[in-house]
Amino acid sequence: VRSMPKEEKEHELIQQLEDEDVMPSLHDLLHDNNLASTPFPSPSTPRVASGWSSFGFLEDVASGLLEEEMESTEEGCSGGYAKTTNLLGSGTYGTVYEAEKKIDEKWYKKRQRQRGFALKIAKEDRHSIRSVQKEMAVLDDVGTCEGVLPMIDKSPCVDGKKMPNSYVTKMYAGDLHQWWKATPIMTRVHCYRTVFNQVATGLNCMFDRGWIHDDIKAANILYEGIDAKGCPEGLALADFGLAVQIGKPISAFNEEDYMSAFYIVESLFYGMKDPLKIVRSFELENGGAMLLPTAIPKIDLCSAAFMIYRIWNYKEPALQKLMGAGTCGPMGPGRTQLFP
Ligand SMILES: Nc1ncnc2c1ncn2[C@@H]1O[C@H](COP(=O)(O)OP(=O)(O)OP(=O)(O)O)[C@@H](O)[C@H]1O
């Protein structure tokens, strides 16, 4: 038996998936009734690290008191969280550290901490602060969606200090970009459906609550762990700094806001035909009107379809259609930065 060259084998695998109709169209996924939005279950009970296990018998006493004691730690700026040195990631606007929730300040439980939290802290410049503040406002609306990053605490107390420009969320194992780079195509192909179902669940819920994400890409989708088949599970959309309410103008449409965005509707940048009617006239505060792009779900669908194309090298029908309409394309280098 002749051994097949790698590309040929990959091609065959993808072909097989298409033939078996394992790859549902984006459109079907997003209109699947099974994907109705359900609230995110309260953050899974993170593990309790009992650093003072030598106290043995006292642990039972401590856990018995836990619930009533927890509330009193919320006063002032005691209790709260402890930032660890474990840097989970760093982006344009923020840094993300692992954090532990302090369960109690009492001497015999001092070291009782819940692990599994992540603390996003805005960088110090005003764009970063604005971006994280914006994220918190969006998460107020969508943070309880299944498939979306849960917001556990806003402006928390961290190591005795109130941190206004940061929020606490769950700690994830990594993002889809990392998974994609570390996973061979042979494994990736089998994960198409599960990954896309999860992304669609998150997107659908955002749309239902009146928001588009506007920066969908693999690095902005986190996962909790890897299942038995090697596929990422517990996916959550993250990074809401560019989210826009559906129907509202995308006014912050400048290079600064889109530096890290790689997919956006092409017509917005190049002034091409606009059959999806993304560009509309909006009244300005100081009188007059201006043509501006409008936040519609198709913008996220375009980005999601492009993400699929990059991860699986598969141009699914929804993307073909959007591209054919001349409204959806990659924002790669050389794009026109300003709205025409
Ligand atoms: N809750 C989390 N658990 C684990 N890792 C995380 C978490 N949140 C973020 N990260 C990691 O940190 C990186 C940066 O986070 P995030 O995208 O929120 O920051 P940002 O500054 O807004 O980034 P960007 O440059 O994409 O706008 C992510 O790509 C991810 O790898």
XYZ file of C-alpha atoms and ligand atoms in Angstrom:
371
model
C 0.000 0.000 0.000
C 1.403 3.315 -1.138
C 1.558 5.820 1.709
C -0.478 8.878 0.897
C 1.151 12.316 0.906
C -0.061 14.424 3.834
C -1.981 17.020 1.799
C -3.770 14.329 -0.166
C -4.829 12.609 3.014
C -6.069 15.872 4.518
C -7.990 16.645 1.375
C -9.580 13.200 1.451
C -10.616 13.623 5.083
C -12.246 16.960 4.420
C -13.921 15.599 1.300
C -15.288 12.719 3.332
C -16.755 15.078 5.911
C -18.456 17.104 3.209
C -19.865 13.986 1.553
C -21.257 12.714 4.810
C -22.735 16.110 5.451
C -21.018 16.212 8.798
C -20.358 19.877 8.247
C -23.666 21.627 8.768
C -23.988 24.997 7.183
C -23.559 28.008 9.373
C -27.055 29.042 8.476
C -28.511 25.703 9.626
C -26.590 25.838 12.865
C -27.731 29.319 13.654
C -31.345 28.460 12.981
C -31.340 25.161 14.792
C -34.024 25.160 17.491
C -31.828 23.074 19.725
C -29.560 26.054 20.008
C -32.040 28.198 21.901
C -30.249 30.324 24.441
C -30.134 28.938 27.932
C -28.558 30.722 30.852
C -25.017 29.767 31.706
C -24.976 27.571 34.802
C -23.417 29.289 37.757
C -19.643 28.967 37.479
C -18.691 25.369 38.117
C -17.593 24.912 41.706
C -13.892 25.568 41.444
C -11.612 23.417 43.527
C -10.842 24.479 47.072
C -7.156 24.390 47.826
C -6.821 23.531 51.505
C -3.303 24.707 52.097
C -3.607 24.156 55.835
C -4.516 20.525 55.700
C -2.360 19.933 58.781
C -5.261 21.321 60.795
C -7.166 18.183 59.860
C -10.127 18.166 62.199
C -10.582 21.908 61.945
C -11.361 21.617 58.260
C -14.782 20.184 59.013
C -15.540 23.086 61.301
C -14.306 25.507 58.668
C -16.419 24.117 55.846
C -19.476 24.103 58.103
C -19.087 27.830 58.668
C -18.192 28.641 55.115
C -21.534 29.784 53.776
C -22.496 32.271 56.469
C -18.996 33.687 56.649
C -18.656 34.292 52.924
C -21.056 37.241 52.815
C -19.270 39.309 55.407
C -16.053 39.293 53.359
C -17.735 41.388 50.665
C -17.748 44.498 52.846
C -15.147 47.184 52.316
C -12.234 45.806 50.439
C -11.377 42.779 52.496
C -11.836 39.308 51.132
C -12.212 39.297 47.391
C -9.462 37.792 45.336
C -5.752 37.134 45.362
C -3.892 37.592 42.110
C -1.446 34.782 41.396
C 1.711 35.100 39.298
C 0.265 32.782 36.658
C -0.107 34.965 33.557
C -2.818 33.439 31.375
C -2.507 35.797 28.463
C -1.875 39.303 27.320
C -3.633 41.217 24.565
C -3.741 44.729 23.197
C -5.829 46.133 26.028
C -5.397 43.869 28.987
C -3.521 41.225 30.861
C -5.173 38.161 32.299
C -3.952 36.450 35.471
C -5.136 33.426 37.353
C -6.799 34.495 40.593
C -7.998 32.770 43.739
C -11.096 33.710 45.652
C -10.430 34.249 49.344
C -13.027 32.258 51.172
C -12.466 33.503 54.656
C -10.166 35.796 56.542
C -10.348 33.911 59.847
C -7.071 32.597 61.135
C -7.969 28.913 60.925
C -9.139 29.160 57.340
C -6.716 31.775 56.133
C -5.372 29.691 53.331
C -8.695 28.408 52.077
C -8.950 29.621 48.550
C -11.088 28.687 45.607
C -9.029 28.300 42.499
C -10.074 28.488 38.866
C -10.709 32.212 38.436
C -9.230 34.594 35.895
C -8.720 38.311 36.431
C -8.652 40.610 33.409
C -6.920 43.894 34.168
C -6.965 46.846 31.772
C -3.605 48.260 30.765
C -3.099 51.805 32.008
C -3.761 53.868 28.887
C -7.230 55.330 28.337
C -8.065 53.131 25.328
C -7.498 50.011 27.386
C -9.548 51.345 30.281
C -12.361 52.304 27.933
C -12.220 48.876 26.315
C -12.451 46.931 29.586
C -15.230 49.215 30.906
C -17.084 48.566 27.673
C -16.582 44.808 28.056
C -18.108 44.902 31.524
C -21.168 46.746 30.213
C -21.625 44.161 27.442
C -21.121 41.259 29.856
C -23.887 42.710 32.051
C -26.201 41.786 29.158
C -24.635 38.628 27.738
C -22.460 37.213 30.528
C -25.169 34.712 31.506
C -25.413 33.257 27.993
C -24.328 29.686 27.462
C -21.247 29.783 25.266
C -20.205 33.230 26.501
C -17.595 34.156 29.097
C -19.331 34.459 32.491
C -18.701 37.645 34.434
C -18.299 36.554 38.050
C -17.282 39.916 39.536
C -16.878 43.495 38.309
C -14.297 45.894 39.748
C -13.295 43.350 42.398
C -11.176 43.683 45.510
C -7.817 42.191 44.727
C -5.270 41.735 47.488
C -7.086 44.360 49.570
C -7.329 46.925 46.790
C -10.380 47.855 44.737
C -9.633 47.430 41.030
C -12.149 49.504 39.031
C -10.923 48.553 35.579
C -10.911 44.822 35.882
C -13.275 41.894 36.132
C -13.230 38.309 37.321
C -14.236 35.411 35.127
C -13.627 31.683 34.977
C -10.196 30.352 34.133
C -10.031 28.541 30.818
C -7.454 26.093 29.486
C -6.665 28.092 26.364
C -8.086 29.673 23.230
C -9.063 28.172 19.884
C -6.087 29.677 18.137
C -3.726 27.841 20.471
C -5.727 24.632 20.057
C -5.724 24.939 16.273
C -1.954 25.488 16.121
C -1.256 22.544 18.441
C -3.673 20.053 16.871
C -3.072 18.069 13.685
C -5.685 18.387 10.949
C -6.593 14.711 11.395
C -7.919 15.497 14.867
C -9.283 18.903 13.926
C -11.603 17.601 11.230
C -13.465 15.463 13.743
C -14.075 18.479 15.947
C -15.832 20.629 13.388
C -19.371 19.954 14.526
C -18.797 20.207 18.263
C -16.742 23.391 17.951
C -19.190 25.012 15.654
C -22.249 24.044 17.677
C -20.701 25.711 20.683
C -19.695 28.871 18.825
C -23.179 29.101 17.302
C -24.774 28.727 20.742
C -22.793 31.683 22.068
C -23.444 33.830 19.002
C -27.168 33.061 18.932
C -27.557 34.080 22.530
C -25.674 37.345 21.938
C -27.910 38.107 18.949
C -31.024 37.317 21.010
C -29.881 39.818 23.594
C -29.272 42.448 20.972
C -25.499 42.411 20.541
C -22.963 41.491 17.913
C -19.434 40.611 19.013
C -17.717 42.306 16.062
C -14.315 40.696 16.658
C -14.906 36.962 16.208
C -11.643 35.106 15.719
C -10.043 31.957 17.122
C -7.970 33.833 19.728
C -11.158 35.299 21.212
C -12.819 31.940 21.834
C -11.736 30.143 25.000
C -12.156 26.485 25.950
C -12.341 24.773 29.334
C -10.730 21.497 28.439
C -10.193 18.804 25.827
C -12.655 15.912 25.495
C -11.811 12.255 24.874
C -11.702 12.819 21.105
C -9.200 15.653 21.433
C -11.814 18.328 20.767
C -12.117 21.502 22.818
C -15.142 21.609 25.128
C -16.796 24.288 27.241
C -16.242 27.000 24.618
C -16.869 30.628 25.506
C -16.799 33.775 23.384
C -14.471 36.311 25.000
C -13.116 39.828 24.464
C -16.119 42.122 24.044
C -14.237 45.370 23.609
C -15.654 45.941 20.127
C -19.199 44.591 20.646
C -21.996 46.759 19.250
C -25.761 46.733 19.843
C -27.660 45.413 16.839
C -28.945 48.224 14.660
C -26.563 50.815 16.113
C -23.897 52.479 13.995
C -20.398 51.134 14.272
C -18.985 54.550 14.933
C -15.663 53.632 16.505
C -14.597 52.578 13.076
C -10.996 53.500 12.947
C -7.611 51.907 12.732
C -7.047 52.012 16.466
C -10.135 49.905 17.156
C -9.469 47.430 14.413
C -5.753 46.899 14.849
C -6.240 43.373 16.078
C -9.306 42.489 14.009
C -8.576 40.442 10.936
C -12.021 39.831 9.571
C -14.530 42.467 8.788
C -17.019 43.114 6.093
C -15.025 44.081 3.054
C -17.468 46.614 1.683
C -16.999 48.693 4.804
C -13.386 49.202 3.922
C -13.433 49.311 0.167
C -16.747 50.889 -0.635
C -17.796 47.934 -2.741
C -21.384 46.969 -3.424
C -23.392 46.522 -0.267
C -26.304 44.175 -0.932
C -26.638 43.342 2.759
C -27.366 47.016 3.445
C -24.794 47.257 6.157
C -24.068 50.893 5.514
C -26.877 53.224 6.524
C -27.372 56.869 7.237
C -27.296 57.813 10.918
C -28.199 61.066 12.609
C -25.253 62.614 14.364
C -25.466 64.187 17.815
C -24.302 67.557 16.576
C -26.877 67.584 13.770
C -26.499 66.308 10.242
C -26.206 62.720 9.115
C -23.447 60.357 8.159
C -23.167 57.052 6.352
C -21.974 54.459 8.841
C -21.817 50.687 9.010
C -24.646 49.143 11.050
C -24.201 46.325 13.543
C -25.981 43.291 12.081
C -25.449 39.595 12.911
C -24.089 38.918 9.394
C -20.909 40.723 10.395
C -20.219 38.060 13.055
C -21.287 35.309 10.662
C -18.757 36.521 8.136
C -16.004 36.436 10.757
C -17.108 33.039 12.070
C -17.196 31.584 8.567
C -13.706 32.933 7.931
C -12.494 31.400 11.155
C -13.846 28.030 10.000
C -12.147 28.509 6.674
C -8.810 29.103 8.390
C -9.072 26.260 10.916
C -10.528 23.597 8.606
C -9.583 24.955 5.220
C -13.237 24.567 4.364
C -15.251 27.252 2.675
C -18.705 26.515 3.901
C -21.820 27.612 1.978
C -22.660 30.611 4.165
C -19.222 32.078 3.511
C -19.437 31.439 -0.237
C -22.730 33.286 -0.233
C -21.520 36.246 1.791
C -18.369 36.569 -0.277
C -20.329 36.206 -3.496
C -22.462 39.122 -2.377
C -19.279 41.215 -2.195
C -19.768 42.089 1.433
C -17.588 39.715 3.365
C -13.879 39.126 3.185
C -10.665 39.015 5.174
C -9.307 42.274 6.421
C -5.671 41.338 5.793
C -2.719 43.666 5.372
C -3.122 46.378 2.786
C -6.766 46.961 3.580
C -8.054 50.498 3.435
C -8.171 51.584 7.041
C -10.788 54.261 6.879
C -14.396 54.007 6.014
C -14.862 55.283 2.456
N -10.576 33.560 31.353
C -9.429 33.230 30.769
N -8.816 32.057 31.049
C -7.658 31.724 30.441
N -7.033 32.479 29.525
C -7.580 33.663 29.202
C -8.806 34.104 29.798
N -9.125 35.315 29.271
C -8.153 35.602 28.393
N -7.205 34.630 28.339
C -6.002 34.614 27.492
O -5.503 35.923 27.381
C -5.487 36.360 26.016
C -5.835 37.847 25.971
O -7.116 38.060 26.515
P -8.165 39.044 25.827
O -8.353 38.624 24.396
O -9.381 39.098 26.664
O -7.352 40.407 25.962
P -7.317 41.677 24.997
O -6.262 42.588 25.485
O -8.681 42.270 24.913
O -6.891 40.979 23.662
P -7.001 41.436 22.120
O -5.627 41.842 21.737
O -7.412 40.143 21.434
O -8.029 42.503 22.016
C -6.475 35.442 25.310
O -6.204 35.260 23.939
C -6.324 34.142 26.092
O -5.257 33.386 25.564
